[in-house]
PDB file of C-alpha atoms and ligand atoms in Angstrom:
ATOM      1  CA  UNK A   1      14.187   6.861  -8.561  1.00 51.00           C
ATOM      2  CA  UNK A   2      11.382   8.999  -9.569  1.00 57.00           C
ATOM      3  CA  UNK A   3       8.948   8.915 -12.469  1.00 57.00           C
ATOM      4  CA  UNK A   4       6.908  11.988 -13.102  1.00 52.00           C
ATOM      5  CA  UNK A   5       3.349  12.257 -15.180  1.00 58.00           C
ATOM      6  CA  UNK A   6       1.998  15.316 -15.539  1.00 66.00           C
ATOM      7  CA  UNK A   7       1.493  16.389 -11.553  1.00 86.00           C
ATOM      8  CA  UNK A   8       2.119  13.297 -10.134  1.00 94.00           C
ATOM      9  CA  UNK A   9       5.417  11.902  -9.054  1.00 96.00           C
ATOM     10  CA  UNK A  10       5.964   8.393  -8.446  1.00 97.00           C
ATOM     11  CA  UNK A  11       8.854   7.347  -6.490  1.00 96.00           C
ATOM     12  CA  UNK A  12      10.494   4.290  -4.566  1.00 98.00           C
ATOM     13  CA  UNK A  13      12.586   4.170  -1.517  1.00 98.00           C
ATOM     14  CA  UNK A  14      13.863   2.183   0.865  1.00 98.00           C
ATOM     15  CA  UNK A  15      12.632   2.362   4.791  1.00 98.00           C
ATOM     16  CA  UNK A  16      10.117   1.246   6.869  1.00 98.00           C
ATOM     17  CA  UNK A  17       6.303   2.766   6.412  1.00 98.00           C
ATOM     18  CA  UNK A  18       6.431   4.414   9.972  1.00 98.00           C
ATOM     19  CA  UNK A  19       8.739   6.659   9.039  1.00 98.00           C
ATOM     20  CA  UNK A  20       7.612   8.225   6.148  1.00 98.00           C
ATOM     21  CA  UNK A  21       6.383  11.752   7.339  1.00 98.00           C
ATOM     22  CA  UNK A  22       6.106  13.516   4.030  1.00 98.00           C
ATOM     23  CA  UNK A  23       3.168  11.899   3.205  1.00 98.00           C
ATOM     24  CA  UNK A  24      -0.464  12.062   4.537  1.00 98.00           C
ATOM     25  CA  UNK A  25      -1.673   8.552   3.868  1.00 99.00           C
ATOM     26  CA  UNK A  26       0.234   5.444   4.725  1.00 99.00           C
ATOM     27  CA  UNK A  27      -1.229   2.355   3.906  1.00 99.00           C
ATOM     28  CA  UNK A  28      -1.004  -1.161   6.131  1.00 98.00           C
ATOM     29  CA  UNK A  29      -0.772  -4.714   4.707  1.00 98.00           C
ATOM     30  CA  UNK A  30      -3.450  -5.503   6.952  1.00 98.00           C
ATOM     31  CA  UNK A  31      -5.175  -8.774   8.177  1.00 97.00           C
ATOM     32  CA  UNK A  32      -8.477  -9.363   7.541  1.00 97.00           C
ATOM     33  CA  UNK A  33      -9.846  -8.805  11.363  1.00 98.00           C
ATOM     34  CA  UNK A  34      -7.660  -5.510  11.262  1.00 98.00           C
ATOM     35  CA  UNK A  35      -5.193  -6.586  14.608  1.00 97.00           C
ATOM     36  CA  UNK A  36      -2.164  -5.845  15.260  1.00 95.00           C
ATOM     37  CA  UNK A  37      -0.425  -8.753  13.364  1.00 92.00           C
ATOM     38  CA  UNK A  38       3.459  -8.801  12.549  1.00 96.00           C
ATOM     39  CA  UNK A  39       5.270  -7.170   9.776  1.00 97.00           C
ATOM     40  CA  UNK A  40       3.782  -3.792   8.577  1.00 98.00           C
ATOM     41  CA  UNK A  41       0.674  -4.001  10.269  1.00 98.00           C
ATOM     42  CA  UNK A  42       2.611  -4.895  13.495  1.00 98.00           C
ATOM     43  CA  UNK A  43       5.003  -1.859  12.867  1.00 98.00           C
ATOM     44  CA  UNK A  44       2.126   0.265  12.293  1.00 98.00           C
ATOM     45  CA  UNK A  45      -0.183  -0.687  14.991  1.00 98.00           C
ATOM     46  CA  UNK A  46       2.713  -0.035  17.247  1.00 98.00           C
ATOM     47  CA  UNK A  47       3.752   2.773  16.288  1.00 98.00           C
ATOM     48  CA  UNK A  48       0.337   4.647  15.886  1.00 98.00           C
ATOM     49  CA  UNK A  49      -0.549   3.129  19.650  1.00 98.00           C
ATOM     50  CA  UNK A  50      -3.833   1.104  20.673  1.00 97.00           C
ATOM     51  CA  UNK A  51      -6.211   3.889  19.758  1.00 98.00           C
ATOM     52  CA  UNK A  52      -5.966   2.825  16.199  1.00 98.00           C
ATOM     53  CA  UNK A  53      -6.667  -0.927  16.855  1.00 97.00           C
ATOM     54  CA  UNK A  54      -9.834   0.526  19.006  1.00 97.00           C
ATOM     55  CA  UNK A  55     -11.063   2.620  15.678  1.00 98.00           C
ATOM     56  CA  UNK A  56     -10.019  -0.571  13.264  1.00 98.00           C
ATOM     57  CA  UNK A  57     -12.747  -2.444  15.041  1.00 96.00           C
ATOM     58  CA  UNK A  58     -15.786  -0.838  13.738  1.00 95.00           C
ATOM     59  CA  UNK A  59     -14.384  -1.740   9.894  1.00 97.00           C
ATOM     60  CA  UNK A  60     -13.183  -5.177  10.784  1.00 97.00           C
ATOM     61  CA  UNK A  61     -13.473  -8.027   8.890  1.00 98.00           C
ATOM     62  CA  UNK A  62     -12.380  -7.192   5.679  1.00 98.00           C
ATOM     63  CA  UNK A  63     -11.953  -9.094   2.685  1.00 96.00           C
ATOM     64  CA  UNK A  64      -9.207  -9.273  -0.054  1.00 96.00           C
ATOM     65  CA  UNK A  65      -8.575  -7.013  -2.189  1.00 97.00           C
ATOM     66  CA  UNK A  66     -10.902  -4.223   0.557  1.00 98.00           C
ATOM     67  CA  UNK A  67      -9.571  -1.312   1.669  1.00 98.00           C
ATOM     68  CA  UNK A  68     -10.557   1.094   4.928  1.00 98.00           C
ATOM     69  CA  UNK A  69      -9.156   4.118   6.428  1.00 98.00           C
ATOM     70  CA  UNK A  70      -8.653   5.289   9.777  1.00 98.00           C
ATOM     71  CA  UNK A  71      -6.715   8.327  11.492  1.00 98.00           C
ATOM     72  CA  UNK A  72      -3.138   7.675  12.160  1.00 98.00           C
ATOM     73  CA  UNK A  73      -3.039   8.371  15.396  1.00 98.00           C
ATOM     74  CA  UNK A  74       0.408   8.366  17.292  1.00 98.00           C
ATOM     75  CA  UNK A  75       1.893   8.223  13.646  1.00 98.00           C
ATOM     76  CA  UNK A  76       3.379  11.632  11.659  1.00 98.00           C
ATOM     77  CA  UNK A  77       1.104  10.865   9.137  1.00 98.00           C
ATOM     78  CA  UNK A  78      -2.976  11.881   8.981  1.00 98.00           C
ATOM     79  CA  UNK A  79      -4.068   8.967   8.115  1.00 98.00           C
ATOM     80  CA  UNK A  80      -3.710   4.910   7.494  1.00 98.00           C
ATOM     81  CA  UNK A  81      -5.245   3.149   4.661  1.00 99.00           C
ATOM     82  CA  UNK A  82      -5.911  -0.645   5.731  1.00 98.00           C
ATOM     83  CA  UNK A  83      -5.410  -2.956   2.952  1.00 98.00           C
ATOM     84  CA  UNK A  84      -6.289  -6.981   3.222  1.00 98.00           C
ATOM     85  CA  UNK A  85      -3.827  -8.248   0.424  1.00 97.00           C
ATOM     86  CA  UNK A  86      -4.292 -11.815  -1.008  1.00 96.00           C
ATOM     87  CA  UNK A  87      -2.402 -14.860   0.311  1.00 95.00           C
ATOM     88  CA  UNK A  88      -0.375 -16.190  -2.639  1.00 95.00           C
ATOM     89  CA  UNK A  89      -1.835 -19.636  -4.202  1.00 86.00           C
ATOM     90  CA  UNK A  90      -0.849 -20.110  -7.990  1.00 70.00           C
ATOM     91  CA  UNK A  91      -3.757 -20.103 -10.441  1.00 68.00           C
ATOM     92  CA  UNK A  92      -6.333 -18.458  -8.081  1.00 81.00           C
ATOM     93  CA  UNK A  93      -7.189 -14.822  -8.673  1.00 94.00           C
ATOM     94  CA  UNK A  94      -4.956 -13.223  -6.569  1.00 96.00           C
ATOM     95  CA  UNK A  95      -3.513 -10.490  -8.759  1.00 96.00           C
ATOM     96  CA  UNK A  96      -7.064  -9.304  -9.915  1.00 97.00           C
ATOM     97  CA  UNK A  97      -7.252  -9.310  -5.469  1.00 97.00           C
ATOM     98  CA  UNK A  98      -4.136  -7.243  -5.348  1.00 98.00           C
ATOM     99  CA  UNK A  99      -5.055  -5.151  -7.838  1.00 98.00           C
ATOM    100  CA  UNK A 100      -7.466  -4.127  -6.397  1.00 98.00           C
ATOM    101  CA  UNK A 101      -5.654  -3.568  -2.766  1.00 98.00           C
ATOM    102  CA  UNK A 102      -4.151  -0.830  -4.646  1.00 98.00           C
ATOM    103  CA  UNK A 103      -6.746   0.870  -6.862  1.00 98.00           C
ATOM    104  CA  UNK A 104      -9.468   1.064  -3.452  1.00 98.00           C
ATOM    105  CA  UNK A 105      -6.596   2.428  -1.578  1.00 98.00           C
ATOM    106  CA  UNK A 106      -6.253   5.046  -4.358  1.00 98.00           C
ATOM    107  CA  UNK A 107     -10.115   5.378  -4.521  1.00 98.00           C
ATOM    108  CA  UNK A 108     -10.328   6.086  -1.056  1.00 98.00           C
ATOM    109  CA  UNK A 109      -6.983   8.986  -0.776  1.00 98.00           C
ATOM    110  CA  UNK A 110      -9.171  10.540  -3.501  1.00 98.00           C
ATOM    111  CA  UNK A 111     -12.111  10.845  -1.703  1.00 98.00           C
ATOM    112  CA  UNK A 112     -10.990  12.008   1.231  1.00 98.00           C
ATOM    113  CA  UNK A 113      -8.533  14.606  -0.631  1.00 98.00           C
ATOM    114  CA  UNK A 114      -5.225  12.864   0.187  1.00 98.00           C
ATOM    115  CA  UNK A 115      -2.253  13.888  -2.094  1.00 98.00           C
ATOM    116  CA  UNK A 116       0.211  11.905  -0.568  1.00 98.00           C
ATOM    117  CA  UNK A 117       0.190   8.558  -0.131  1.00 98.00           C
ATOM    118  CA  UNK A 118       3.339   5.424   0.647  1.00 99.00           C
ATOM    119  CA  UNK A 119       2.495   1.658   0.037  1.00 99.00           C
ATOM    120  CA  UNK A 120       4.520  -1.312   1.256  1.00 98.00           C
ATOM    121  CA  UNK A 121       4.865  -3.991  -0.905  1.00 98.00           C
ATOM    122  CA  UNK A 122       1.515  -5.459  -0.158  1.00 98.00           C
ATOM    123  CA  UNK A 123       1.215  -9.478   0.322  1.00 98.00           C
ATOM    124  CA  UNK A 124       5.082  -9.724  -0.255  1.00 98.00           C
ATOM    125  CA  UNK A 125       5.546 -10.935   3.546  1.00 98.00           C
ATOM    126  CA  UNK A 126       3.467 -13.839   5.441  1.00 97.00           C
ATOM    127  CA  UNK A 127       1.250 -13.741   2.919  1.00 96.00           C
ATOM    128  CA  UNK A 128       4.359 -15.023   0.392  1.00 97.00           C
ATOM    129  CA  UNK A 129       3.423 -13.120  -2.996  1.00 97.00           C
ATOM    130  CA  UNK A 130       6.963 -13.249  -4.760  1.00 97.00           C
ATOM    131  CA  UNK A 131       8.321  -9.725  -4.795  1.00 98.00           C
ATOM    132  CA  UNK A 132       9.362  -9.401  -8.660  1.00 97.00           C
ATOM    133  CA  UNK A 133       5.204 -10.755  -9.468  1.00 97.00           C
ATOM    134  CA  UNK A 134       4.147  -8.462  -6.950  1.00 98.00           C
ATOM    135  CA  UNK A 135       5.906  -5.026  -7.924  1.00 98.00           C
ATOM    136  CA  UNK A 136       4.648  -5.687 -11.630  1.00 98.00           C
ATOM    137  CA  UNK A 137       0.901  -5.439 -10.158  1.00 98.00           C
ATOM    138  CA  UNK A 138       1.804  -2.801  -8.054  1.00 98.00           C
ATOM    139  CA  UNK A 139       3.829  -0.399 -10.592  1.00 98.00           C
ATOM    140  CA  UNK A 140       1.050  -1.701 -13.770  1.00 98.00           C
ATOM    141  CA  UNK A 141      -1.886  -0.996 -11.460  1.00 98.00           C
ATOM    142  CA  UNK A 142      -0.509   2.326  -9.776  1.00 97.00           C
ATOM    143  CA  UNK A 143       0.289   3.782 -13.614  1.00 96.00           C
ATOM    144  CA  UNK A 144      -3.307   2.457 -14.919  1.00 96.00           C
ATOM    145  CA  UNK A 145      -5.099   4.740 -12.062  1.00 97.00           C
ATOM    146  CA  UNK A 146      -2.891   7.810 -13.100  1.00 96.00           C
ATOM    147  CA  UNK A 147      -5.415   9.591 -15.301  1.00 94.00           C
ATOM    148  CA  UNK A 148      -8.187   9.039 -13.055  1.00 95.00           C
ATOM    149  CA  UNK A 149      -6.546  10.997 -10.121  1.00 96.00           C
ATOM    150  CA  UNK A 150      -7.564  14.736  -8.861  1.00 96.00           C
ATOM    151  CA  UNK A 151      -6.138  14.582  -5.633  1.00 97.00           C
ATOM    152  CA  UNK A 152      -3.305  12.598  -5.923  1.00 98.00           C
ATOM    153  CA  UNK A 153      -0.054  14.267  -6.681  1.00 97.00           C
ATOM    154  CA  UNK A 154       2.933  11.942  -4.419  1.00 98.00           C
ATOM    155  CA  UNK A 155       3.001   7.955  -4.597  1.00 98.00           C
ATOM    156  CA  UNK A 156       5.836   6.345  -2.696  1.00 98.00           C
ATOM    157  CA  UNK A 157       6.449   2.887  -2.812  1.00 98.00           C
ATOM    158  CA  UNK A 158       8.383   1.869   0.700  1.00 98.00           C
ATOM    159  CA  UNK A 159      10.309  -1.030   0.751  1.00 98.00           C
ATOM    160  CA  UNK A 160      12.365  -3.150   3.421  1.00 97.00           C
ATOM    161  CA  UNK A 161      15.257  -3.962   1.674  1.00 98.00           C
ATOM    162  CA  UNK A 162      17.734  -2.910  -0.904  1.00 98.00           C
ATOM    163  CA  UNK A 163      17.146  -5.654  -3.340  1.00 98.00           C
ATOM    164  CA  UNK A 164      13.500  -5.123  -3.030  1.00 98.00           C
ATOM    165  CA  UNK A 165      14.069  -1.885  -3.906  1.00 98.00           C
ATOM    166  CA  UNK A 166      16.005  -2.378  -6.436  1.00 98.00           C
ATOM    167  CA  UNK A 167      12.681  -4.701  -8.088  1.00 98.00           C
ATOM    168  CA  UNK A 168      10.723  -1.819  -7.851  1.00 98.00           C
ATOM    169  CA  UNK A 169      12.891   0.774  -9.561  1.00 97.00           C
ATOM    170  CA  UNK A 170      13.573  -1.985 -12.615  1.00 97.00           C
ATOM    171  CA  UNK A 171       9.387  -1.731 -12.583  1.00 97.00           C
ATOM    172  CA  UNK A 172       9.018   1.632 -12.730  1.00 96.00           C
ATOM    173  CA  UNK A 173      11.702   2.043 -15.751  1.00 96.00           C
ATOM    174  CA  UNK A 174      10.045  -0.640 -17.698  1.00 94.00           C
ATOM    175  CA  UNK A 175       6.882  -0.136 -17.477  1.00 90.00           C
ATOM    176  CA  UNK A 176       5.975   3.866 -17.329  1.00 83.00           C
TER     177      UNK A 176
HETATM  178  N1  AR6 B 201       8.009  -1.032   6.509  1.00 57.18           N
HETATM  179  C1  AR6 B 201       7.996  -1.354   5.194  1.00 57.18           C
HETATM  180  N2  AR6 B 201       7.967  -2.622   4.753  1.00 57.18           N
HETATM  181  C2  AR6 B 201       7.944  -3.609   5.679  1.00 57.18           C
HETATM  182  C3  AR6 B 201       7.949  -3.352   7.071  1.00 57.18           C
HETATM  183  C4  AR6 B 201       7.985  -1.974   7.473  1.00 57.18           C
HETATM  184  N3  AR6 B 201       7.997  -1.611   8.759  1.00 57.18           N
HETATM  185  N4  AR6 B 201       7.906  -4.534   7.730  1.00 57.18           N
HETATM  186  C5  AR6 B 201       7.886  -5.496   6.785  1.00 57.18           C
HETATM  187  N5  AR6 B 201       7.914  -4.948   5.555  1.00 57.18           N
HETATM  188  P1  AR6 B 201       3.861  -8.293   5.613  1.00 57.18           P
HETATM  189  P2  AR6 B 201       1.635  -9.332   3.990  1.00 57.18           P
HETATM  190  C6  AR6 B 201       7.848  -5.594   4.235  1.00 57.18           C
HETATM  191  O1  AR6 B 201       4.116  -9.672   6.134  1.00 57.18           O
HETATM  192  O2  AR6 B 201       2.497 -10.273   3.225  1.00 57.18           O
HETATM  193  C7  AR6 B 201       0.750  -9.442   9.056  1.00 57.18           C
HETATM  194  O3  AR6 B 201       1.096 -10.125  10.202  1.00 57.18           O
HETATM  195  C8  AR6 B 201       8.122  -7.079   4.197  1.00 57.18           C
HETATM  196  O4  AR6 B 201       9.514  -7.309   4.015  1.00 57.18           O
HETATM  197  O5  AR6 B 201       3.815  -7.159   6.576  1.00 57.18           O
HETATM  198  O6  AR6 B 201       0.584  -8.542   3.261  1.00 57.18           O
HETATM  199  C9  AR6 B 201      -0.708  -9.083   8.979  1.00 57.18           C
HETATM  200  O7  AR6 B 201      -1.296  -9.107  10.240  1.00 57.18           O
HETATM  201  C10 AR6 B 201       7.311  -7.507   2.991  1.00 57.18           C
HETATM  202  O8  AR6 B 201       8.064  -7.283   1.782  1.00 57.18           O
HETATM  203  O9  AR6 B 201       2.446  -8.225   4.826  1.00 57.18           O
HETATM  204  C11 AR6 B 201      -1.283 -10.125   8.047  1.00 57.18           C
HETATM  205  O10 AR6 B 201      -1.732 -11.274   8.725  1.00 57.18           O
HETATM  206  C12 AR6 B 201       6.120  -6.550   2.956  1.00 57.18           C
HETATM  207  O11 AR6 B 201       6.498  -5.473   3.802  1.00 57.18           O
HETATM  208  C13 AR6 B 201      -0.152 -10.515   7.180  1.00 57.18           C
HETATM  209  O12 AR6 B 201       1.010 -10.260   7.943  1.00 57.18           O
HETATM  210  C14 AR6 B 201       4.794  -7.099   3.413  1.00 57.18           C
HETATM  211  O13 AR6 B 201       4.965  -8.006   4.488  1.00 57.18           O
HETATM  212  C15 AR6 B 201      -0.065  -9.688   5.920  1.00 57.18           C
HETATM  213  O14 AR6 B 201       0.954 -10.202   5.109  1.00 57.18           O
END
C-alpha cells in the first residue's frame, strides 16, 4: 500500500521497527524516563545496544505527546526519534497527546534534514490505545503535516501484525 502526494510517499508494512533499514529515522514508543521498557522501546533499546540508553538520559523525563532524538547507534538506521505516547483513558485528551507524538516527531526529522522516517503504531501496546482509534490519528495527523514538509519525502508506518496492517491500509484509502 502506498499513497503518494506530490514528493512524498506514504506507505504501510508489516515488520518490526528494527528492521527497517531504508529509512534514516525510526521512531520509539518510548516511556517517559526513556529506559529500555518492553515492546518497541525494548526491541529498540536492544537492538541499538546500551549506548543509546546512556545518550537517552540527558533528555529523560519526557512528557506525552514530547518527542527527542538521539543517534541510533548499533541500529541500520541514523537516528531514533523517542516518542512518549498517551496511556489510553476515555474522555481525557489523549488524541490531541498523540497527535502530537506524531507532528513533534515530524517537526524534529525536519529540522535535522531527515527524509525518511518509520513509526510504530504509537500507544497501541501497554499503553492500550485501540488500534482502529489509533491509526485514524496517526494517518489524519501524518496527511495534515504534508504541506508543511521540506525534508520529508518517505513515511512508513510499521506494524506487528497482519490485521494491524490491514487497519492502517483501510486508513490510508479513506482518508487521503
Ligand atoms: N516493531 C513494530 N511494532 C511493534 C514491535 C516491533 N518490534 N513490538 C511491538 N510492536 P508498545 P506503547 C507493536 O507497547 O503502547 C513500553 O514498555 C505492538 O504490537 O511498544 O506506546 C515502553 O517502555 C503495538 O501495536 O508501545 C512504555 O512503557 C505497538 O507496537 C510503553 O511500553 C506499540 O506497543 C509504551 O507503550
Amino acid at each position: 500500500m502506498e499513497v503518494t502526494n506530490a514528493k512524498i510517499s506514504i506507505e504501510a508494512v508489516k515488520g518490526g521497527i528494527t528492521q527497517q533499514p531504508d529509512v534514516e529515522a525510526i521512531v520509539n514508543a518510548a516511556n517517559a524516563e526513556l529506559t529500555t521498557g518492553g515492546g518497541v522501546a525494548g526491541a529498540i533499546h536492544h537492538a541499538a545496544g546500551p549506548d543509546l540508553y546512556k545518550e537517552c538520559q540527558d533528555f529523560a523525563p519526557i512528557r506525552p505527546g514530547e518527542a527527542v532524538i538521539t543517534g541510533a547507534h548499533k541500529l541500520p538506521n541514523k537516528y531514533v526519534i523517542h516518542c512518549l505516547g498517551p496511556v489510553y483513558e476515555r474522555k481525557k485528551n489523549h488524541e490531541e497527546l498523540l497527535a502530537n507524538c506524531y507532528k513533534n516527531a515530524l517537526k524534529l526529522a525536519e529540522e535535522n534534514t531527515i527524509t525518511s522516517i518509520a513509526f510504530p503504531a504509537i500507544s497501541t501496546g501497554v499503553f492500550g490505545y485501540p488500534m482502529e482509534e489509533a491509526a485514524e490519528v496517526a494517518v489524519r495527523t501524518i496527511l495534515g503535516e504534508l504541506p508543511r514538509l521540506k525534508q520529508v519525502e518517505k513515511i512508513k508506518f510499521v506494524l506487528f501484525t497482519q490485521a494491524d496492517l490491514e487497519i492502517y491500509q483501510k486508513k490510508l484509502e479513506e482518508l487521503q
